[in-house]
PDB file of C-alpha atoms in Angstrom:
ATOM      1  CA  MET A  19       0.000   0.000   0.000  1.00 67.00           C
ATOM      2  CA  THR A  20       1.329   3.424  -0.958  1.00 85.00           C
ATOM      3  CA  LEU A  21       1.459   5.796   1.975  1.00 90.00           C
ATOM      4  CA  PRO A  22      -0.024   9.277   1.723  1.00 93.00           C
ATOM      5  CA  ILE A  23       2.410  12.155   1.238  1.00 96.00           C
ATOM      6  CA  LEU A  24       3.664  13.794   4.434  1.00 98.00           C
ATOM      7  CA  GLU A  25       3.139  17.554   4.094  1.00 98.00           C
ATOM      8  CA  ILE A  26       6.309  19.461   5.025  1.00 98.00           C
ATOM      9  CA  LEU A  27       5.808  22.907   6.560  1.00 98.00           C
ATOM     10  CA  PRO A  28       9.126  24.742   7.034  1.00 98.00           C
ATOM     11  CA  ALA A  29       8.807  27.159   9.937  1.00 96.00           C
ATOM     12  CA  ILE A  30       9.570  30.854  10.209  1.00 96.00           C
ATOM     13  CA  ASP A  31       9.326  32.225  13.743  1.00 93.00           C
ATOM     14  CA  VAL A  32       9.469  36.023  13.804  1.00 95.00           C
ATOM     15  CA  LYS A  33      10.791  38.004  16.774  1.00 93.00           C
ATOM     16  CA  ASP A  34      11.828  41.658  16.655  1.00 92.00           C
ATOM     17  CA  GLY A  35      11.596  41.585  12.869  1.00 93.00           C
ATOM     18  CA  ARG A  36      13.963  38.641  12.430  1.00 92.00           C
ATOM     19  CA  ALA A  37      13.573  34.938  11.726  1.00 90.00           C
ATOM     20  CA  VAL A  38      14.605  33.091  14.884  1.00 86.00           C
ATOM     21  CA  ARG A  39      14.432  29.691  16.546  1.00 72.00           C
ATOM     22  CA  LEU A  40      13.838  29.161  20.251  1.00 70.00           C
ATOM     23  CA  VAL A  41      14.746  26.165  22.397  1.00 64.00           C
ATOM     24  CA  GLN A  42      11.780  24.766  24.364  1.00 57.00           C
ATOM     25  CA  GLY A  43       9.967  28.067  23.903  1.00 54.00           C
ATOM     26  CA  GLU A  44      12.494  30.067  25.897  1.00 57.00           C
ATOM     27  CA  LEU A  45      12.988  33.627  24.647  1.00 58.00           C
ATOM     28  CA  ALA A  46      16.429  33.697  26.241  1.00 52.00           C
ATOM     29  CA  ALA A  47      17.544  30.779  24.054  1.00 51.00           C
ATOM     30  CA  THR A  48      17.233  32.392  20.631  1.00 61.00           C
ATOM     31  CA  SER A  49      19.172  31.872  17.410  1.00 72.00           C
ATOM     32  CA  THR A  50      18.699  34.387  14.581  1.00 78.00           C
ATOM     33  CA  TYR A  51      18.544  33.366  10.918  1.00 80.00           C
ATOM     34  CA  GLY A  52      17.957  36.546   8.934  1.00 85.00           C
ATOM     35  CA  LEU A  53      15.075  38.424   7.373  1.00 92.00           C
ATOM     36  CA  PRO A  54      11.733  36.567   7.297  1.00 95.00           C
ATOM     37  CA  VAL A  55      10.864  37.600   3.718  1.00 96.00           C
ATOM     38  CA  GLU A  56      14.212  36.314   2.461  1.00 95.00           C
ATOM     39  CA  VAL A  57      13.847  33.054   4.377  1.00 95.00           C
ATOM     40  CA  ALA A  58      10.316  32.588   3.038  1.00 97.00           C
ATOM     41  CA  ASN A  59      11.474  33.035  -0.533  1.00 96.00           C
ATOM     42  CA  GLU A  60      14.310  30.584   0.024  1.00 96.00           C
ATOM     43  CA  PHE A  61      11.725  28.037   1.122  1.00 97.00           C
ATOM     44  CA  VAL A  62       9.643  28.732  -1.979  1.00 98.00           C
ATOM     45  CA  ALA A  63      12.730  28.255  -4.160  1.00 97.00           C
ATOM     46  CA  GLY A  64      13.402  24.993  -2.335  1.00 96.00           C
ATOM     47  CA  GLY A  65      10.035  23.588  -3.352  1.00 97.00           C
ATOM     48  CA  ALA A  66       7.872  24.222  -0.297  1.00 97.00           C
ATOM     49  CA  SER A  67       4.115  24.295  -0.773  1.00 97.00           C
ATOM     50  CA  TRP A  68       3.455  25.502   2.791  1.00 98.00           C
ATOM     51  CA  ILE A  69       5.126  27.797   5.313  1.00 98.00           C
ATOM     52  CA  HIS A  70       4.356  27.737   9.043  1.00 98.00           C
ATOM     53  CA  LEU A  71       4.682  31.392  10.074  1.00 97.00           C
ATOM     54  CA  VAL A  72       4.682  32.459  13.731  1.00 95.00           C
ATOM     55  CA  ASP A  73       4.629  35.930  15.254  1.00 95.00           C
ATOM     56  CA  LEU A  74       6.467  35.152  18.485  1.00 91.00           C
ATOM     57  CA  ASP A  75       6.108  38.661  19.871  1.00 92.00           C
ATOM     58  CA  ALA A  76       2.318  38.420  19.485  1.00 92.00           C
ATOM     59  CA  ALA A  77       2.306  34.912  20.963  1.00 87.00           C
ATOM     60  CA  PHE A  78       4.213  36.056  24.050  1.00 84.00           C
ATOM     61  CA  GLY A  79       2.273  39.325  24.324  1.00 87.00           C
ATOM     62  CA  THR A  80       5.427  41.420  23.946  1.00 90.00           C
ATOM     63  CA  GLY A  81       4.572  43.177  20.689  1.00 93.00           C
ATOM     64  CA  SER A  82       3.571  42.545  17.092  1.00 94.00           C
ATOM     65  CA  ASN A  83       5.260  41.948  13.756  1.00 94.00           C
ATOM     66  CA  PHE A  84       2.023  42.092  11.807  1.00 95.00           C
ATOM     67  CA  ASP A  85       3.194  44.459   9.065  1.00 95.00           C
ATOM     68  CA  LEU A  86       6.145  42.181   8.437  1.00 96.00           C
ATOM     69  CA  ILE A  87       3.914  39.101   8.590  1.00 96.00           C
ATOM     70  CA  GLN A  88       1.784  40.647   5.841  1.00 96.00           C
ATOM     71  CA  GLN A  89       4.903  41.268   3.770  1.00 97.00           C
ATOM     72  CA  VAL A  90       5.981  37.648   4.117  1.00 97.00           C
ATOM     73  CA  ILE A  91       2.555  36.339   3.075  1.00 98.00           C
ATOM     74  CA  SER A  92       2.301  38.676   0.087  1.00 97.00           C
ATOM     75  CA  SER A  93       5.840  37.857  -1.050  1.00 97.00           C
ATOM     76  CA  VAL A  94       5.144  34.161  -1.650  1.00 97.00           C
ATOM     77  CA  ASP A  95       2.724  32.281  -3.874  1.00 96.00           C
ATOM     78  CA  ILE A  96       2.366  29.257  -1.612  1.00 98.00           C
ATOM     79  CA  LYS A  97       0.101  28.498   1.341  1.00 98.00           C
ATOM     80  CA  VAL A  98       0.858  30.027   4.735  1.00 98.00           C
ATOM     81  CA  GLU A  99      -0.274  28.766   8.115  1.00 98.00           C
ATOM     82  CA  LEU A 100      -0.191  31.688  10.559  1.00 98.00           C
ATOM     83  CA  SER A 101       0.150  31.462  14.319  1.00 95.00           C
ATOM     84  CA  GLY A 102       0.705  33.832  17.225  1.00 93.00           C
ATOM     85  CA  GLY A 103      -1.565  36.169  19.142  1.00 90.00           C
ATOM     86  CA  ILE A 104      -4.824  35.263  17.385  1.00 94.00           C
ATOM     87  CA  ARG A 105      -7.221  35.406  20.319  1.00 92.00           C
ATOM     88  CA  ASP A 106     -10.422  37.206  19.285  1.00 95.00           C
ATOM     89  CA  ASP A 107     -12.611  38.105  16.304  1.00 96.00           C
ATOM     90  CA  ALA A 108     -10.560  41.171  15.378  1.00 96.00           C
ATOM     91  CA  SER A 109      -7.166  39.436  15.378  1.00 95.00           C
ATOM     92  CA  LEU A 110      -8.613  36.405  13.575  1.00 96.00           C
ATOM     93  CA  GLU A 111     -10.204  38.502  10.838  1.00 96.00           C
ATOM     94  CA  ARG A 112      -7.011  40.513  10.419  1.00 95.00           C
ATOM     95  CA  ALA A 113      -4.981  37.298  10.062  1.00 95.00           C
ATOM     96  CA  LEU A 114      -7.332  35.815   7.485  1.00 96.00           C
ATOM     97  CA  LEU A 115      -7.483  39.050   5.500  1.00 95.00           C
ATOM     98  CA  ALA A 116      -3.673  39.090   5.411  1.00 95.00           C
ATOM     99  CA  GLY A 117      -3.910  36.205   2.963  1.00 96.00           C
ATOM    100  CA  CYS A 118      -2.922  33.146   4.965  1.00 96.00           C
ATOM    101  CA  GLU A 119      -4.494  29.829   4.035  1.00 97.00           C
ATOM    102  CA  ARG A 120      -5.238  28.950   7.641  1.00 97.00           C
ATOM    103  CA  VAL A 121      -4.604  30.145  11.159  1.00 97.00           C
ATOM    104  CA  ASN A 122      -3.382  28.134  14.105  1.00 97.00           C
ATOM    105  CA  LEU A 123      -5.157  28.994  17.356  1.00 96.00           C
ATOM    106  CA  GLY A 124      -3.222  28.358  20.540  1.00 89.00           C
ATOM    107  CA  THR A 125      -4.022  29.885  23.917  1.00 84.00           C
ATOM    108  CA  ALA A 126      -7.434  31.186  22.806  1.00 88.00           C
ATOM    109  CA  ALA A 127      -8.576  27.725  21.785  1.00 89.00           C
ATOM    110  CA  ILE A 128      -7.762  26.367  25.230  1.00 86.00           C
ATOM    111  CA  GLU A 129      -9.018  29.294  27.296  1.00 87.00           C
ATOM    112  CA  ASN A 130     -12.101  30.217  25.250  1.00 91.00           C
ATOM    113  CA  PRO A 131     -13.673  27.010  23.893  1.00 89.00           C
ATOM    114  CA  ASP A 132     -17.033  28.636  23.102  1.00 93.00           C
ATOM    115  CA  TRP A 133     -15.405  31.237  20.865  1.00 96.00           C
ATOM    116  CA  THR A 134     -13.255  28.539  19.294  1.00 95.00           C
ATOM    117  CA  ALA A 135     -16.292  26.397  18.486  1.00 96.00           C
ATOM    118  CA  LYS A 136     -17.920  29.433  16.856  1.00 97.00           C
ATOM    119  CA  VAL A 137     -14.958  30.237  14.614  1.00 97.00           C
ATOM    120  CA  ILE A 138     -14.525  26.576  13.675  1.00 97.00           C
ATOM    121  CA  ALA A 139     -18.174  26.562  12.590  1.00 98.00           C
ATOM    122  CA  ASN A 140     -17.676  29.774  10.627  1.00 97.00           C
ATOM    123  CA  TYR A 141     -14.322  29.093   8.962  1.00 97.00           C
ATOM    124  CA  GLY A 142     -13.931  25.310   8.865  1.00 97.00           C
ATOM    125  CA  GLU A 143     -10.682  24.182   7.261  1.00 97.00           C
ATOM    126  CA  ARG A 144      -9.099  27.606   7.735  1.00 98.00           C
ATOM    127  CA  ILE A 145      -8.893  26.985  11.501  1.00 98.00           C
ATOM    128  CA  ALA A 146      -6.313  24.670  13.074  1.00 98.00           C
ATOM    129  CA  VAL A 147      -5.722  24.311  16.799  1.00 97.00           C
ATOM    130  CA  GLY A 148      -2.264  24.049  18.290  1.00 95.00           C
ATOM    131  CA  LEU A 149      -2.010  21.546  21.108  1.00 94.00           C
ATOM    132  CA  ASP A 150       1.246  22.366  22.900  1.00 90.00           C
ATOM    133  CA  VAL A 151       1.959  19.953  25.709  1.00 91.00           C
ATOM    134  CA  ARG A 152       4.296  18.904  28.473  1.00 87.00           C
ATOM    135  CA  GLY A 153       3.513  15.292  29.204  1.00 85.00           C
ATOM    136  CA  HIS A 154      -0.267  15.277  28.727  1.00 88.00           C
ATOM    137  CA  THR A 155      -0.787  18.799  30.112  1.00 88.00           C
ATOM    138  CA  LEU A 156      -1.497  21.645  27.714  1.00 89.00           C
ATOM    139  CA  ALA A 157       0.848  24.650  27.763  1.00 79.00           C
ATOM    140  CA  THR A 158      -0.586  28.124  27.078  1.00 65.00           C
ATOM    141  CA  ARG A 159       0.451  31.796  27.157  1.00 59.00           C
ATOM    142  CA  GLY A 160       3.641  31.256  25.188  1.00 54.00           C
ATOM    143  CA  TRP A 161       4.096  27.909  26.961  1.00 50.00           C
ATOM    144  CA  THR A 162       4.353  29.631  30.357  1.00 53.00           C
ATOM    145  CA  GLU A 163       1.100  28.352  31.915  1.00 56.00           C
ATOM    146  CA  ALA A 164      -0.708  25.021  32.250  1.00 57.00           C
ATOM    147  CA  GLY A 165      -3.976  24.690  30.350  1.00 59.00           C
ATOM    148  CA  GLY A 166      -5.566  21.399  31.360  1.00 85.00           C
ATOM    149  CA  ASP A 167      -5.646  17.837  30.049  1.00 92.00           C
ATOM    150  CA  LEU A 168      -4.742  17.181  26.417  1.00 95.00           C
ATOM    151  CA  PHE A 169      -7.246  14.406  25.826  1.00 96.00           C
ATOM    152  CA  GLU A 170     -10.162  16.261  27.393  1.00 95.00           C
ATOM    153  CA  MET A 171      -9.438  19.175  25.088  1.00 94.00           C
ATOM    154  CA  ILE A 172      -9.254  16.930  22.028  1.00 96.00           C
ATOM    155  CA  ALA A 173     -12.690  15.532  22.887  1.00 96.00           C
ATOM    156  CA  LYS A 174     -14.126  19.070  23.115  1.00 95.00           C
ATOM    157  CA  LEU A 175     -12.513  20.175  19.871  1.00 96.00           C
ATOM    158  CA  ASP A 176     -13.612  17.018  18.062  1.00 97.00           C
ATOM    159  CA  SER A 177     -17.164  17.763  19.150  1.00 97.00           C
ATOM    160  CA  ALA A 178     -16.793  21.279  17.729  1.00 97.00           C
ATOM    161  CA  GLY A 179     -15.644  19.834  14.394  1.00 97.00           C
ATOM    162  CA  CYS A 180     -12.038  21.045  14.443  1.00 97.00           C
ATOM    163  CA  SER A 181     -10.401  20.186  11.125  1.00 97.00           C
ATOM    164  CA  ARG A 182      -6.759  19.853  12.193  1.00 98.00           C
ATOM    165  CA  TYR A 183      -4.466  19.727  15.230  1.00 98.00           C
ATOM    166  CA  ILE A 184      -0.845  20.850  15.422  1.00 97.00           C
ATOM    167  CA  VAL A 185       0.722  18.801  18.204  1.00 96.00           C
ATOM    168  CA  THR A 186       3.937  20.038  19.817  1.00 92.00           C
ATOM    169  CA  ASP A 187       5.846  18.479  22.684  1.00 89.00           C
ATOM    170  CA  VAL A 188       7.245  21.679  24.208  1.00 85.00           C
ATOM    171  CA  SER A 189      10.165  19.814  25.775  1.00 82.00           C
ATOM    172  CA  LYS A 190      11.289  18.741  22.293  1.00 72.00           C
ATOM    173  CA  ASP A 191      10.837  22.008  20.404  1.00 69.00           C
ATOM    174  CA  GLY A 192      14.076  23.429  19.032  1.00 67.00           C
ATOM    175  CA  THR A 193      16.177  20.708  20.668  1.00 69.00           C
ATOM    176  CA  LEU A 194      16.917  18.452  17.666  1.00 77.00           C
ATOM    177  CA  ALA A 195      16.208  15.587  20.072  1.00 83.00           C
ATOM    178  CA  GLY A 196      13.678  13.785  17.885  1.00 90.00           C
ATOM    179  CA  PRO A 197       9.865  13.984  17.967  1.00 95.00           C
ATOM    180  CA  ASN A 198       7.745  12.460  20.703  1.00 95.00           C
ATOM    181  CA  PHE A 199       6.419   9.616  18.591  1.00 97.00           C
ATOM    182  CA  ASN A 200       4.621   8.013  21.541  1.00 96.00           C
ATOM    183  CA  LEU A 201       2.637  11.197  22.150  1.00 96.00           C
ATOM    184  CA  LEU A 202       1.728  11.447  18.476  1.00 97.00           C
ATOM    185  CA  ARG A 203       0.518   7.833  18.438  1.00 98.00           C
ATOM    186  CA  GLU A 204      -1.550   8.468  21.569  1.00 97.00           C
ATOM    187  CA  VAL A 205      -3.216  11.466  19.934  1.00 98.00           C
ATOM    188  CA  CYS A 206      -3.853   9.607  16.686  1.00 98.00           C
ATOM    189  CA  ALA A 207      -5.491   6.822  18.691  1.00 98.00           C
ATOM    190  CA  VAL A 208      -8.151   9.110  20.189  1.00 98.00           C
ATOM    191  CA  THR A 209      -9.123  11.272  17.206  1.00 98.00           C
ATOM    192  CA  LYS A 210      -9.766  10.942  13.490  1.00 97.00           C
ATOM    193  CA  THR A 211      -8.786  14.593  12.978  1.00 98.00           C
ATOM    194  CA  PRO A 212      -5.566  15.025  10.931  1.00 98.00           C
ATOM    195  CA  ILE A 213      -2.429  15.804  12.936  1.00 98.00           C
ATOM    196  CA  VAL A 214       0.514  18.019  12.024  1.00 98.00           C
ATOM    197  CA  ALA A 215       3.563  17.010  14.082  1.00 97.00           C
ATOM    198  CA  SER A 216       5.826  19.697  15.511  1.00 94.00           C
ATOM    199  CA  GLY A 217       8.874  19.757  17.749  1.00 90.00           C
ATOM    200  CA  GLY A 218      12.193  17.946  17.855  1.00 90.00           C
ATOM    201  CA  ILE A 219      12.562  16.833  14.228  1.00 94.00           C
ATOM    202  CA  ALA A 220      16.294  16.355  13.800  1.00 94.00           C
ATOM    203  CA  GLU A 221      17.039  13.831  11.056  1.00 96.00           C
ATOM    204  CA  LEU A 222      15.553  12.582   7.827  1.00 97.00           C
ATOM    205  CA  SER A 223      14.802   9.339   9.649  1.00 97.00           C
ATOM    206  CA  ASP A 224      12.358  11.288  11.837  1.00 97.00           C
ATOM    207  CA  LEU A 225      10.449  12.351   8.726  1.00 98.00           C
ATOM    208  CA  ILE A 226      10.533   8.799   7.381  1.00 97.00           C
ATOM    209  CA  GLU A 227       8.995   7.604  10.657  1.00 97.00           C
ATOM    210  CA  LEU A 228       6.331  10.318  10.508  1.00 98.00           C
ATOM    211  CA  ARG A 229       5.588   9.369   6.901  1.00 97.00           C
ATOM    212  CA  SER A 230       4.988   5.802   8.096  1.00 97.00           C
ATOM    213  CA  MET A 231       2.364   7.226  10.473  1.00 98.00           C
ATOM    214  CA  THR A 232       0.331   8.948   7.761  1.00 98.00           C
ATOM    215  CA  ASN A 233      -1.944   5.903   7.684  1.00 96.00           C
ATOM    216  CA  ILE A 234      -2.959   6.503  11.329  1.00 97.00           C
ATOM    217  CA  GLY A 235      -3.570  10.235  11.098  1.00 98.00           C
ATOM    218  CA  ILE A 236      -0.295  12.168  10.758  1.00 98.00           C
ATOM    219  CA  GLU A 237      -0.788  14.620   7.905  1.00 98.00           C
ATOM    220  CA  GLY A 238       2.232  16.881   8.075  1.00 98.00           C
ATOM    221  CA  ALA A 239       5.380  17.938   9.876  1.00 98.00           C
ATOM    222  CA  ILE A 240       6.616  21.390  10.869  1.00 97.00           C
ATOM    223  CA  VAL A 241      10.376  21.536  10.420  1.00 96.00           C
ATOM    224  CA  GLY A 242      12.481  24.381  11.750  1.00 92.00           C
ATOM    225  CA  LYS A 243      15.838  24.091  13.395  1.00 89.00           C
ATOM    226  CA  ALA A 244      16.908  20.971  11.492  1.00 93.00           C
ATOM    227  CA  ILE A 245      16.781  22.915   8.227  1.00 95.00           C
ATOM    228  CA  TYR A 246      18.320  26.085   9.674  1.00 92.00           C
ATOM    229  CA  SER A 247      21.195  24.156  11.267  1.00 90.00           C
ATOM    230  CA  GLY A 248      21.931  22.196   8.101  1.00 94.00           C
ATOM    231  CA  ALA A 249      20.969  18.769   9.412  1.00 95.00           C
ATOM    232  CA  PHE A 250      19.180  18.283   6.086  1.00 96.00           C
ATOM    233  CA  THR A 251      17.855  20.469   3.311  1.00 96.00           C
ATOM    234  CA  LEU A 252      14.264  21.276   2.510  1.00 97.00           C
ATOM    235  CA  ALA A 253      14.702  19.399  -0.773  1.00 97.00           C
ATOM    236  CA  GLN A 254      15.819  16.279   1.110  1.00 97.00           C
ATOM    237  CA  ALA A 255      12.859  16.598   3.482  1.00 98.00           C
ATOM    238  CA  LEU A 256      10.420  16.879   0.604  1.00 97.00           C
ATOM    239  CA  GLU A 257      11.984  13.857  -1.092  1.00 97.00           C
ATOM    240  CA  VAL A 258      11.577  11.488   1.859  1.00 96.00           C
ATOM    241  CA  ALA A 259       8.079  12.853   2.518  1.00 96.00           C
ATOM    242  CA  THR A 260       6.808  12.033  -0.934  1.00 90.00           C
ATOM    243  CA  LYS A 261       8.686   9.094  -2.422  1.00 80.00           C
TER     244      LYS A 261
END
């Protein structure tokens, strides 16, 4: 049986107008990789069909890079998944009008389930929910606060008709320590909603393993530091995700 393609979403995290990578969500552990528009266009040239774009300043409540985010989206002709600071009708509408294909709700989805159910009903496939966890406990507010039980939240979001989850083990993010495959299998076992895996991807073998899980619900993989650090290229990632 031929496995479905694993969608590769190279990540651009924006802080203070620059493309950066954090380690385990810590602002103090930041590496800088240049101008977001330039990075985005490098990803397009490398064959990407998606970009996962995050406004870290908005996510942490320390500011906004929205004008730059708009520039990044308008500079590429591929799909953009936008995350960071989208917590109410105004910020959601602004994000969608900026031209992204879909938004990823984080803290708001956990703290305001009624609003989340409403926007899922209104926008369908354009809404994804980020499930950031330590163990089985959700992490909110830029991963600084606990937000309840992962599986209880999945049940609520499934009932609301959520179209997609982005699952991140916070302890793995930016570490190049490998994904939490056990967590991903646990999530796939309790929902039929497609899963985008995030956090810890370090080697092509990690993507090969995730590709093998596309038949149980893994749809895509967000790849950041492994590409930036030269562990593998975007072209190599796309090759193992599709062949």
